JSON list of C-alpha atoms in Angstrom, two decimals:
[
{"chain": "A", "resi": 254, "resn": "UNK", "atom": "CA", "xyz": [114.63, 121.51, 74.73]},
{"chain": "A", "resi": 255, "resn": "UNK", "atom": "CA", "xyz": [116.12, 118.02, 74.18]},
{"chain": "A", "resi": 256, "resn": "UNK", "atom": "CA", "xyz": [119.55, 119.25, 76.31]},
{"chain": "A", "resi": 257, "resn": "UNK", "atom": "CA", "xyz": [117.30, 120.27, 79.43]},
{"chain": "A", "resi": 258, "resn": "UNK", "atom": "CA", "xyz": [118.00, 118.12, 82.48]},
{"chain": "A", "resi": 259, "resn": "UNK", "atom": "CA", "xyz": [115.48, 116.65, 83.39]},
{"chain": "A", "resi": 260, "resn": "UNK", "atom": "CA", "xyz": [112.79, 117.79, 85.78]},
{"chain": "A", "resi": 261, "resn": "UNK", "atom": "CA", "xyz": [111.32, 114.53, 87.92]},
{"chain": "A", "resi": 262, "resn": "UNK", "atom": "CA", "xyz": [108.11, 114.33, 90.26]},
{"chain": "A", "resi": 263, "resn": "UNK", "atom": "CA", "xyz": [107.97, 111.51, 92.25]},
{"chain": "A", "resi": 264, "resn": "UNK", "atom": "CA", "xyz": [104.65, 110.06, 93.70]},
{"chain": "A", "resi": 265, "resn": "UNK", "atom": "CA", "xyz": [104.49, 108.32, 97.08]},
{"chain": "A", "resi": 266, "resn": "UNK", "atom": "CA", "xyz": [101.14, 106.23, 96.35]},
{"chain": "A", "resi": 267, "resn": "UNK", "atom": "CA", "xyz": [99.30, 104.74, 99.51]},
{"chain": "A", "resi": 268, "resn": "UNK", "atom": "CA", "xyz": [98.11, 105.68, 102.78]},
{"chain": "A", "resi": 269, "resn": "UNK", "atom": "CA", "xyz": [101.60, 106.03, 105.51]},
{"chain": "A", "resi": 270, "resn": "UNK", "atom": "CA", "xyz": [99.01, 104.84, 108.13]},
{"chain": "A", "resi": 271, "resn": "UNK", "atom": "CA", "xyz": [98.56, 100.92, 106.76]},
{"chain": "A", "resi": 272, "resn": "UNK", "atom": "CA", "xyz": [102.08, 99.25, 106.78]},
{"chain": "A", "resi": 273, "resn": "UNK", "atom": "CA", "xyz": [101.55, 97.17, 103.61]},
{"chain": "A", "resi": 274, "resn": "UNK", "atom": "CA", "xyz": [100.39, 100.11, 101.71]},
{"chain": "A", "resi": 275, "resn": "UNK", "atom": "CA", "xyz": [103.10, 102.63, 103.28]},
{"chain": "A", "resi": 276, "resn": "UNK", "atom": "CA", "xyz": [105.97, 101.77, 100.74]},
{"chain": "A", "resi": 277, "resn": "UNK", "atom": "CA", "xyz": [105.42, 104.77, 98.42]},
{"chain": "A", "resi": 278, "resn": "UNK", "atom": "CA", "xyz": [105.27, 107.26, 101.50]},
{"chain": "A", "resi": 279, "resn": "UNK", "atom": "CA", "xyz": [107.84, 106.16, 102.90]},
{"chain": "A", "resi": 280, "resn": "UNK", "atom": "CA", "xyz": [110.01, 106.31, 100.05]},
{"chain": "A", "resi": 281, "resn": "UNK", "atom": "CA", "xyz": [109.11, 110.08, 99.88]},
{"chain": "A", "resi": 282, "resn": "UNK", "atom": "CA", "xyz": [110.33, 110.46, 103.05]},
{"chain": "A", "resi": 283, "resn": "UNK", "atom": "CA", "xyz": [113.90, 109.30, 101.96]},
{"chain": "A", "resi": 284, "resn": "UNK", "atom": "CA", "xyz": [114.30, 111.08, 98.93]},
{"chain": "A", "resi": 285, "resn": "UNK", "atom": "CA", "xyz": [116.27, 114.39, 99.09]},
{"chain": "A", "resi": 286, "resn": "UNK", "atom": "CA", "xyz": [114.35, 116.85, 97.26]},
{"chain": "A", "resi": 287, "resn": "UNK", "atom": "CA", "xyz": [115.73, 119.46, 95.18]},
{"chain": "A", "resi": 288, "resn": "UNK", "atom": "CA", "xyz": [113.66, 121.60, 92.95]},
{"chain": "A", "resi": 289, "resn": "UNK", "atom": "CA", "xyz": [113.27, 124.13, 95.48]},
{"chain": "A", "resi": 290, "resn": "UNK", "atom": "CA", "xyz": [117.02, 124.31, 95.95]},
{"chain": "A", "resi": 291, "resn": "UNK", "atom": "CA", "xyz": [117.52, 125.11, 92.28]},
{"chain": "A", "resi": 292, "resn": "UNK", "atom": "CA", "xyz": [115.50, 127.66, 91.72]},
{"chain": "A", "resi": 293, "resn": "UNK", "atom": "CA", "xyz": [116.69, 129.42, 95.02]},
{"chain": "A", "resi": 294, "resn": "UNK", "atom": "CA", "xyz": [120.37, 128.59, 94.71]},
{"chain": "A", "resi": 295, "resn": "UNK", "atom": "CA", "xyz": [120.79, 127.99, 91.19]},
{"chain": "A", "resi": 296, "resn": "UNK", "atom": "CA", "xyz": [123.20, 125.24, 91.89]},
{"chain": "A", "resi": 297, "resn": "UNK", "atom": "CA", "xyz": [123.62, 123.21, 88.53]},
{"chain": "A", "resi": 298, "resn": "UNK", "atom": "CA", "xyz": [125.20, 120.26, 90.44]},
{"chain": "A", "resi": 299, "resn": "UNK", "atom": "CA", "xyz": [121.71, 119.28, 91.96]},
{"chain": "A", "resi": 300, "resn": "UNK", "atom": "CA", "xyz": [118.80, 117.58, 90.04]},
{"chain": "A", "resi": 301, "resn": "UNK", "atom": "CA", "xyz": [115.76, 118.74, 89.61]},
{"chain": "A", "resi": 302, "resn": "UNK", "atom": "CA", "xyz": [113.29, 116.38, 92.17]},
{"chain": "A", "resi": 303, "resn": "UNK", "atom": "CA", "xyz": [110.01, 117.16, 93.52]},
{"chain": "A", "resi": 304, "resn": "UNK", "atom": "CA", "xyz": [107.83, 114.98, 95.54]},
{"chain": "A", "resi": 305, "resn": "UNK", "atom": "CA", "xyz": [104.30, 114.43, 96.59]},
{"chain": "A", "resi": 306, "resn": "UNK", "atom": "CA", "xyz": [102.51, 111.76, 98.74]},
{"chain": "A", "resi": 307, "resn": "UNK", "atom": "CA", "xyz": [99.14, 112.48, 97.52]},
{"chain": "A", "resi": 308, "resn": "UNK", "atom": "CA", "xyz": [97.30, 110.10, 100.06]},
{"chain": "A", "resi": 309, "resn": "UNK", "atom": "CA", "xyz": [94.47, 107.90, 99.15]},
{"chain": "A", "resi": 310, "resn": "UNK", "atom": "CA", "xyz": [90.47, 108.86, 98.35]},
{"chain": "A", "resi": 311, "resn": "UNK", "atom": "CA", "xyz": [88.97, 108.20, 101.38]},
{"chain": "A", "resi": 312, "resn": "UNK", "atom": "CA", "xyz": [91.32, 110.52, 103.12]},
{"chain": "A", "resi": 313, "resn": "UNK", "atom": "CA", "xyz": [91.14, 113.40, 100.56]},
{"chain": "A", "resi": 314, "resn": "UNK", "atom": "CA", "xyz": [87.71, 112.86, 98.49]},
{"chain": "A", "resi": 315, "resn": "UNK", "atom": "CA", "xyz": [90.34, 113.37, 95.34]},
{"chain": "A", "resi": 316, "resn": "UNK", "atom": "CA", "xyz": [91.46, 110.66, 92.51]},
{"chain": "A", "resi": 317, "resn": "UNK", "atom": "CA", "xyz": [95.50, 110.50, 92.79]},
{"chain": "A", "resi": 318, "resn": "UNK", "atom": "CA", "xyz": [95.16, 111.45, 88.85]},
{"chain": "A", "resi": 319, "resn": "UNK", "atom": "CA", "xyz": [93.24, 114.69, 89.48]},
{"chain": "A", "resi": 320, "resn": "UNK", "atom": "CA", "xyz": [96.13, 115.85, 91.88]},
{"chain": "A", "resi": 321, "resn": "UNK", "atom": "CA", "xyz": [98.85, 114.96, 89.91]},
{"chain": "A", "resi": 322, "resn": "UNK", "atom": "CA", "xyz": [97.18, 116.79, 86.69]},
{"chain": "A", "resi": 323, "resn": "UNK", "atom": "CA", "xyz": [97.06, 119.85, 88.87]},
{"chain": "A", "resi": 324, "resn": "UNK", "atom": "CA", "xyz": [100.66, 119.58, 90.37]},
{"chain": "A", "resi": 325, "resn": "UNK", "atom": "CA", "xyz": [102.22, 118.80, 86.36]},
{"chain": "A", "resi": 326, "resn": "UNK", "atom": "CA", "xyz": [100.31, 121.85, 85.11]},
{"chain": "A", "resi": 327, "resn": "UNK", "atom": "CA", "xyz": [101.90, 124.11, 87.80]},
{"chain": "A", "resi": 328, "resn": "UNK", "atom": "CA", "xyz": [105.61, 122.59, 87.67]},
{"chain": "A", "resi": 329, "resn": "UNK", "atom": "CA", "xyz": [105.64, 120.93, 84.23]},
{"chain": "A", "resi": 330, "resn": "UNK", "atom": "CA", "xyz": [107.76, 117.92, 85.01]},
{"chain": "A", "resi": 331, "resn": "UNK", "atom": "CA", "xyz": [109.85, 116.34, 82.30]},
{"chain": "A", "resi": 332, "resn": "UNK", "atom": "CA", "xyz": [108.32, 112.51, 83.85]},
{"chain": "A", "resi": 333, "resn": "UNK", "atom": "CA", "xyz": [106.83, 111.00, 86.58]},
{"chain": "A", "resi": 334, "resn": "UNK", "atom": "CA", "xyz": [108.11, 108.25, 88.50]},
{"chain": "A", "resi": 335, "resn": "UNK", "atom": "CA", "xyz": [104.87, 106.53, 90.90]},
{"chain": "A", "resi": 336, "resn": "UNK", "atom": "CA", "xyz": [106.02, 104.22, 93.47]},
{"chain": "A", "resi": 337, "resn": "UNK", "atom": "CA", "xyz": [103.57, 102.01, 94.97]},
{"chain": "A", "resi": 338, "resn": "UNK", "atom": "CA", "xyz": [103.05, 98.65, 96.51]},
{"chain": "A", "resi": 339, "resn": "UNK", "atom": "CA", "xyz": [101.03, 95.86, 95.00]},
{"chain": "A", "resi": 340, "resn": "UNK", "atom": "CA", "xyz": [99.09, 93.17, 95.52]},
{"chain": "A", "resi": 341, "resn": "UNK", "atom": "CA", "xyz": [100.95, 89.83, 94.45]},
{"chain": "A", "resi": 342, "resn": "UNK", "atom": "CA", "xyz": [99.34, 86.86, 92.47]},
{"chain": "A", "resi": 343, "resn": "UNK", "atom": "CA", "xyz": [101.97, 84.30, 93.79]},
{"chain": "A", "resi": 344, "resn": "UNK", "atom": "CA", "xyz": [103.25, 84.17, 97.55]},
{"chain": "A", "resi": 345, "resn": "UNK", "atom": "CA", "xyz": [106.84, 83.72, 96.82]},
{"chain": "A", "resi": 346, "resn": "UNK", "atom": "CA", "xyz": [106.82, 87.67, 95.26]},
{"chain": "A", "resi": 347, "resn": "UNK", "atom": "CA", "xyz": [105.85, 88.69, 98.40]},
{"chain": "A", "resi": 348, "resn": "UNK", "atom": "CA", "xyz": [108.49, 91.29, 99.27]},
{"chain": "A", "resi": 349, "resn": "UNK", "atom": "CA", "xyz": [110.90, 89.88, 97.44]},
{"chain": "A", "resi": 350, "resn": "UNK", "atom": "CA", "xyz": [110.07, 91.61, 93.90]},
{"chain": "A", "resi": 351, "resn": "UNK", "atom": "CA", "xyz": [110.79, 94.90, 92.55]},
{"chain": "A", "resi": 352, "resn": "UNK", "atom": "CA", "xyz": [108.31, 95.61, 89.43]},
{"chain": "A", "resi": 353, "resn": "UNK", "atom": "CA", "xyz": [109.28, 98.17, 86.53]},
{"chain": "A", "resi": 354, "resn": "UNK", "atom": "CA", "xyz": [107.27, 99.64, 84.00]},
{"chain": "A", "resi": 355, "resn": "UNK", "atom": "CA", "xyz": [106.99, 102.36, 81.58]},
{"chain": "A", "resi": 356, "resn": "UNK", "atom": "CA", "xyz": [103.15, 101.89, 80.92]},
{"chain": "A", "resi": 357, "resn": "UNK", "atom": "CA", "xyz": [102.26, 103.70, 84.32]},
{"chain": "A", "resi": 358, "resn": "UNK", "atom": "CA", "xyz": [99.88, 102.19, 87.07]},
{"chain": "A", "resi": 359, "resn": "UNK", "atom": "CA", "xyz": [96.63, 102.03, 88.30]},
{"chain": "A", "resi": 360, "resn": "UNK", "atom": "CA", "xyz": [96.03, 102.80, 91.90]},
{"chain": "A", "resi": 361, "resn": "UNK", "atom": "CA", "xyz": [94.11, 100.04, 93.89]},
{"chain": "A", "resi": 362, "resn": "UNK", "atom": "CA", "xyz": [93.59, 97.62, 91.18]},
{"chain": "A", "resi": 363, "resn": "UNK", "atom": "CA", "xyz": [95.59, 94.69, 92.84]},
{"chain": "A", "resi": 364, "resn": "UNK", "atom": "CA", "xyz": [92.35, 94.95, 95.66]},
{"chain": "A", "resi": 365, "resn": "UNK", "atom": "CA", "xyz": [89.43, 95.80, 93.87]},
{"chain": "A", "resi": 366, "resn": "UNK", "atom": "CA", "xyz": [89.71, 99.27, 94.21]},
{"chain": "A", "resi": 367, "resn": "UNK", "atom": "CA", "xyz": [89.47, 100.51, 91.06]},
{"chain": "A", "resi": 368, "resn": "UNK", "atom": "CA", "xyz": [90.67, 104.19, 90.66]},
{"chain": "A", "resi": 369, "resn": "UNK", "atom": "CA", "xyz": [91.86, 106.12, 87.04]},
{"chain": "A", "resi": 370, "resn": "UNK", "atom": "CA", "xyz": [95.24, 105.31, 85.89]},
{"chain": "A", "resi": 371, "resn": "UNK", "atom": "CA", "xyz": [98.35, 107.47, 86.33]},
{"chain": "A", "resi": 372, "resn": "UNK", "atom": "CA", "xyz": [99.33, 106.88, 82.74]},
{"chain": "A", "resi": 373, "resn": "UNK", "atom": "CA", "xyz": [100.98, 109.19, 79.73]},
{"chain": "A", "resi": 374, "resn": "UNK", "atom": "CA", "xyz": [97.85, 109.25, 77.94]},
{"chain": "A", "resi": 375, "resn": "UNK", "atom": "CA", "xyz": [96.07, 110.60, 81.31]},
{"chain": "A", "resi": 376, "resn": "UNK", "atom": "CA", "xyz": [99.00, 112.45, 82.67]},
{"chain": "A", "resi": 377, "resn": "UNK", "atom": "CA", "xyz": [100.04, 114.17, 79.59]},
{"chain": "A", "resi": 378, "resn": "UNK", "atom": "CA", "xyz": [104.03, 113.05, 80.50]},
{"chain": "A", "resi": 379, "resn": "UNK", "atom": "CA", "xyz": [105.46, 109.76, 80.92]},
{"chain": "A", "resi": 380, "resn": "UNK", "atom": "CA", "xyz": [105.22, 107.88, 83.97]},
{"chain": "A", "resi": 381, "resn": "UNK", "atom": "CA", "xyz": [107.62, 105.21, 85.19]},
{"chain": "A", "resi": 382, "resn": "UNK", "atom": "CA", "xyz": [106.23, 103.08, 87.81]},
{"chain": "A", "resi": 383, "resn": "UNK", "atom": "CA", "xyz": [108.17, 101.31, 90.52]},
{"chain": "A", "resi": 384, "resn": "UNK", "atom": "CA", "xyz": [106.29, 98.69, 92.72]},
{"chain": "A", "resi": 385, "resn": "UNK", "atom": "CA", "xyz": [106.33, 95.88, 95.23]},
{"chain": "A", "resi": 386, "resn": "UNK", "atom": "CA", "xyz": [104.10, 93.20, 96.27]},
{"chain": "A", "resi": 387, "resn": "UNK", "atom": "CA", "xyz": [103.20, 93.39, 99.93]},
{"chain": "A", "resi": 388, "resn": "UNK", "atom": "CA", "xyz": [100.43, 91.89, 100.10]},
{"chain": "A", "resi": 389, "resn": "UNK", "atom": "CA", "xyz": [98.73, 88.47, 98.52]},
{"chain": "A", "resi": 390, "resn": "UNK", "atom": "CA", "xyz": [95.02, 87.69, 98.32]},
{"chain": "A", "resi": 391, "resn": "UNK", "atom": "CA", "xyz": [93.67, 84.35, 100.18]},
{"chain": "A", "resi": 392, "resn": "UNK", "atom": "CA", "xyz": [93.00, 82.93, 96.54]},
{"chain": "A", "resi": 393, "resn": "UNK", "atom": "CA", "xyz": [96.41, 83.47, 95.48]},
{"chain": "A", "resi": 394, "resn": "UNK", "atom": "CA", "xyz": [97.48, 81.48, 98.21]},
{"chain": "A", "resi": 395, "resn": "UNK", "atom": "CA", "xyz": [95.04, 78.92, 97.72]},
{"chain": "A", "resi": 396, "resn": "UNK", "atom": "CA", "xyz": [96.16, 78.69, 94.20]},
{"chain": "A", "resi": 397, "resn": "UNK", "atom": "CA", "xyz": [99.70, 78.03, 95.27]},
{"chain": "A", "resi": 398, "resn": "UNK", "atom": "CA", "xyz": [98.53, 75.27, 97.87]},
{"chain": "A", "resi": 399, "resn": "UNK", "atom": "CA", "xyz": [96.53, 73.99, 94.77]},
{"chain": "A", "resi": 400, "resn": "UNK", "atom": "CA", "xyz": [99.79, 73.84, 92.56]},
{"chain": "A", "resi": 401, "resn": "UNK", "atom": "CA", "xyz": [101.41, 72.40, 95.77]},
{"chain": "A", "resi": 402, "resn": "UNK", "atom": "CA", "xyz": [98.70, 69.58, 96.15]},
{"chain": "A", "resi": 403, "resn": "UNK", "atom": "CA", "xyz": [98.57, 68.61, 92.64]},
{"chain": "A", "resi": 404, "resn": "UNK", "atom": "CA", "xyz": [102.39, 67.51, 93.06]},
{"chain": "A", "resi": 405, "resn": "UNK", "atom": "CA", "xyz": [101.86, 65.84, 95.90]},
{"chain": "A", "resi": 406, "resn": "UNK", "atom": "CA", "xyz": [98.93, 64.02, 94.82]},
{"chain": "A", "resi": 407, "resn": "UNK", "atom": "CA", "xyz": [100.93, 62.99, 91.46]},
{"chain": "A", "resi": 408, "resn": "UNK", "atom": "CA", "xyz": [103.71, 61.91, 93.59]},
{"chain": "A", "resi": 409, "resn": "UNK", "atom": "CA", "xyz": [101.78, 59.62, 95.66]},
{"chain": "A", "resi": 410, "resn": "UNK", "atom": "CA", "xyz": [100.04, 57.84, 93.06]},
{"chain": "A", "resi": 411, "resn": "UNK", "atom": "CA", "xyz": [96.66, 60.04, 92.82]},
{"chain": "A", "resi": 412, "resn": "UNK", "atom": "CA", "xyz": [97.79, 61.26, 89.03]},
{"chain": "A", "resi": 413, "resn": "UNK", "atom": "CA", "xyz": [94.11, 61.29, 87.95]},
{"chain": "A", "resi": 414, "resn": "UNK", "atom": "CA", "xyz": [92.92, 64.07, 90.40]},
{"chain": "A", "resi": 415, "resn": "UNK", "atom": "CA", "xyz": [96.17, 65.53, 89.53]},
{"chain": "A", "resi": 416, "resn": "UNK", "atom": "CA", "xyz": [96.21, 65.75, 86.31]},
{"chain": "A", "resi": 417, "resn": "UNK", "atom": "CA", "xyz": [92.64, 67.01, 86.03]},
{"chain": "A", "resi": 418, "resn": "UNK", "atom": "CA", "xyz": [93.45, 70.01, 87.90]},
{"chain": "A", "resi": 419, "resn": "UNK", "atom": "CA", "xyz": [96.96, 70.54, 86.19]},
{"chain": "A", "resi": 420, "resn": "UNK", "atom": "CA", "xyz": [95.65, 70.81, 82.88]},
{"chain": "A", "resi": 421, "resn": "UNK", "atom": "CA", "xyz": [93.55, 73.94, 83.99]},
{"chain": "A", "resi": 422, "resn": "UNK", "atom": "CA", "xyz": [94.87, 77.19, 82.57]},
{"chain": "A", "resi": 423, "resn": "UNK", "atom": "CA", "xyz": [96.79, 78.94, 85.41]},
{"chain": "A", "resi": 424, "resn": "UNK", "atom": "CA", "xyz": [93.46, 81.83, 85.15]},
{"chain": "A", "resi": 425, "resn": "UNK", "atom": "CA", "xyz": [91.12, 79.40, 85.15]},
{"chain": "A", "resi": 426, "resn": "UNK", "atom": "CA", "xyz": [92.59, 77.98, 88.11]},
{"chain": "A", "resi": 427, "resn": "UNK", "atom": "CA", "xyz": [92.38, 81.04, 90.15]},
{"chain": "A", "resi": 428, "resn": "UNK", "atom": "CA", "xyz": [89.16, 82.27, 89.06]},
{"chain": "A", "resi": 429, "resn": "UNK", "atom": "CA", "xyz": [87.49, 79.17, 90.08]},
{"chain": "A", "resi": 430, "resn": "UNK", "atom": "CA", "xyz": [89.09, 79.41, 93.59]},
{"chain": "A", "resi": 431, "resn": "UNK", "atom": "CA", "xyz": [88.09, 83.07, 93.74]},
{"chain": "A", "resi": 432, "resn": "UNK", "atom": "CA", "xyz": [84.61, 81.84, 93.27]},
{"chain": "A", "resi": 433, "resn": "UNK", "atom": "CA", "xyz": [84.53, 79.36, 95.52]},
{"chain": "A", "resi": 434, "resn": "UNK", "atom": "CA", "xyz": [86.39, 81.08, 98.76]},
{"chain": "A", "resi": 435, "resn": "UNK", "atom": "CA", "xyz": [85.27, 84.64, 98.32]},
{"chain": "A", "resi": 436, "resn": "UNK", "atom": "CA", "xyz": [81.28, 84.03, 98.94]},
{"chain": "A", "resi": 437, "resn": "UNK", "atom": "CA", "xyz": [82.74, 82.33, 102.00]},
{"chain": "A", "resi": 438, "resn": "UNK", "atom": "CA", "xyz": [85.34, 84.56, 103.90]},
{"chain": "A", "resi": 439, "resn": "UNK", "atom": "CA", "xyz": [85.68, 87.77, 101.62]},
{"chain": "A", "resi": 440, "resn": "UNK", "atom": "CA", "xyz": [88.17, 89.52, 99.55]},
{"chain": "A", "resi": 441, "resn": "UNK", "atom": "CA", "xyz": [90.90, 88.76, 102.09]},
{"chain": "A", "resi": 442, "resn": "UNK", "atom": "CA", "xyz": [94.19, 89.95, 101.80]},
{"chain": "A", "resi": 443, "resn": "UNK", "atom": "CA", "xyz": [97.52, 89.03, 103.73]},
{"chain": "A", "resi": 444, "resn": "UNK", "atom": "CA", "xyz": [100.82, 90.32, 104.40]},
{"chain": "A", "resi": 445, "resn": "UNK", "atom": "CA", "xyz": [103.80, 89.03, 106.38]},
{"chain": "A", "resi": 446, "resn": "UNK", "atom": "CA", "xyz": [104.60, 89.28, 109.55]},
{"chain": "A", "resi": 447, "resn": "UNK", "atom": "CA", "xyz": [107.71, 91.20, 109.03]},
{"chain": "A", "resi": 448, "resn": "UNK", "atom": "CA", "xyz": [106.10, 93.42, 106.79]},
{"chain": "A", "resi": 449, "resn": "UNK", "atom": "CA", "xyz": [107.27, 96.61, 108.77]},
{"chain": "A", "resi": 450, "resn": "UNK", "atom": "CA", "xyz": [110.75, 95.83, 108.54]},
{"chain": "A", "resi": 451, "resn": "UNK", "atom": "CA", "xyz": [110.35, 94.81, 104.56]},
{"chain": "A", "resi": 452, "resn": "UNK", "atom": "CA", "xyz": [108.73, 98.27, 103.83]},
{"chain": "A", "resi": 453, "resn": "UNK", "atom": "CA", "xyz": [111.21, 100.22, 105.39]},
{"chain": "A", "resi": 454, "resn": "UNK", "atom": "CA", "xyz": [114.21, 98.28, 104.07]},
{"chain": "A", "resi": 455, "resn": "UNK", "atom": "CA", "xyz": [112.65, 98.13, 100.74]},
{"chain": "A", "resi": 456, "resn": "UNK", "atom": "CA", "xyz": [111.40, 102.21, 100.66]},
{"chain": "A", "resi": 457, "resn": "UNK", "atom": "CA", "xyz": [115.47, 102.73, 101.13]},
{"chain": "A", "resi": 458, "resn": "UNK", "atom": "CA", "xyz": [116.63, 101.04, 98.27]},
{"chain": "A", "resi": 459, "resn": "UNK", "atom": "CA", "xyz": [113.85, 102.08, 95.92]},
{"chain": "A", "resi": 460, "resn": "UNK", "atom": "CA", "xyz": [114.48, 105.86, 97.37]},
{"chain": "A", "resi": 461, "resn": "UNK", "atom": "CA", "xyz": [118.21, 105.59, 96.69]},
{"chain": "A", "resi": 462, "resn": "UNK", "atom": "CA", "xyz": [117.98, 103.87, 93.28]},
{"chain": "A", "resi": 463, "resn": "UNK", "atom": "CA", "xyz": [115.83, 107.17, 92.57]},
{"chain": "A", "resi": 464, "resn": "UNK", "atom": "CA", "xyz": [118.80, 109.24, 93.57]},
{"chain": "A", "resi": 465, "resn": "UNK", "atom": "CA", "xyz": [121.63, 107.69, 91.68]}
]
C-alpha cells in the first residue's frame, strides 16, 4: 500500500579483501540492520533495513543480479540502494566524489569487467545507487597530464601543438591515449596511497547518510 514504510535492502558491492573495491562492504558493516528486529519485536520506531554483501564472481561463480533477484523474491523490498566504488575518468574525483543515481549500476564496468546491471528493469524494484571513485585508470591520468601539457605548451609560446590537441573532443582525446598506452603497459589502474583511510572514512558517512 502507498502508506507502508518502506522496506530497504542495501547492497555492499565489491570484494572486502581489495581496499579500493572494499567501500560497499564496508559500509555494510556500519549499517544497523533492522528487519529482523521488526518482525521479532514489532517495534514501529525502527525501519525496515536489510543488508547483503554479495561478494564478487570469482569468489561465488554467481552474477550480483542473480543473488539479488533471489533475495527480493524472498523479502520483497520496497527499493534497493547498491553502494559501490568506481573507477574515475578524472584524477581530481578520486575520493573526493560522492555519485547519486536513480538509474541503478553496473558492476565492474569502470574496469572492463562487464557484469548485468542491477537496474529496475532487471531487478523488478528501483535501485538507488551510491558510489565513489577509488580508483583512476593510467589513461585517465594521462589525459589529465595531456590537458595539463596543452596549457603549458600554450603558455610558453608552443600554441600550435597546443591548439591541435585542444580542439580534440574530450573522448577522442582519451580513446586515442587508451590506444596508444594500453598495448604497452595494460589496463592499469591506480589508487592513492591513503586509500585505506579514504574507504573507511568515506563507508561511515555513506553508512550514516543511509540511516538518517
Amino acid at each position: 500500500p502507498d502508506n507502508a514504510e518502506p522496506r530497504i535492502l542495501i547492497a555492499g558491492l565489491g570484494n572486502l579483501q581489495v581496499t579500493p573495491d572494499s567501500l560497499g562492504p564496508r559500509t555494510l558493516n556500519n549499517l544497523q540492520m533492522t528487519r529482523h528486529l521488526r518482525q521479532q519485536e514489532k517495534n514501529e520506531n525502527l525501519p525496515i533495513i536489510s543488508g547483503i554483501v554479495p561478494g564478487v564472481m570469482a569468489q561465488t561463480g554467481m552474477e550480483t543480479a542473480e543473488i539479488l533477484k533471489g533475495i527480493i523474491k524472498e523479502t520483497a523490498p520496497h527499493v534497493v540502494i547498491a553502494v559501490d566504488a568506481l573507477a574515475a575518468r578524472s584524477v581530481k574525483r578520486l575520493g573526493t566524489t560522492i555519485q547519486l543515481t536513480d538509474t541503478g549500476i553496473h558492476p565492474g564496468s569502470g574496469v572492463g569487467n562487464h557484469r548485468h546491471g542491477l537496474t529496475e528493469e532487471n531487478l523488478g524494484v528501483p535501485v538507488l545507487a551510491i558510489g565513489v571513485p577509488t580508483v583512476v585508470g593510467a589513461a585517465a591520468i594521462v589525459h589529465d597530464t595531456v590537458g595539463a601539457l596543452v596549457a603549458a605548451l600554450k603558455e610558453g609560446g608552443e600554441a600550435g601543438y597546443g591548439d591541435m590537441v585542444e580542439h580534440m573532443d574530450g573522448r577522442d582525446q582519451y580513446q586515442l591515449i587508451r590506444e596508444v598506452l594500453e598495448p604497452q603497459i595494460g589496463p592499469m589502474y591506480v589508487t592513492p596511497h591513503n586509500i585505506d583511510e579514504r574507504v573507511e572514512n568515506l563507508s561511515f558517512t555513506i553508512s550514516e547518510a543511509i540511516h538518517m
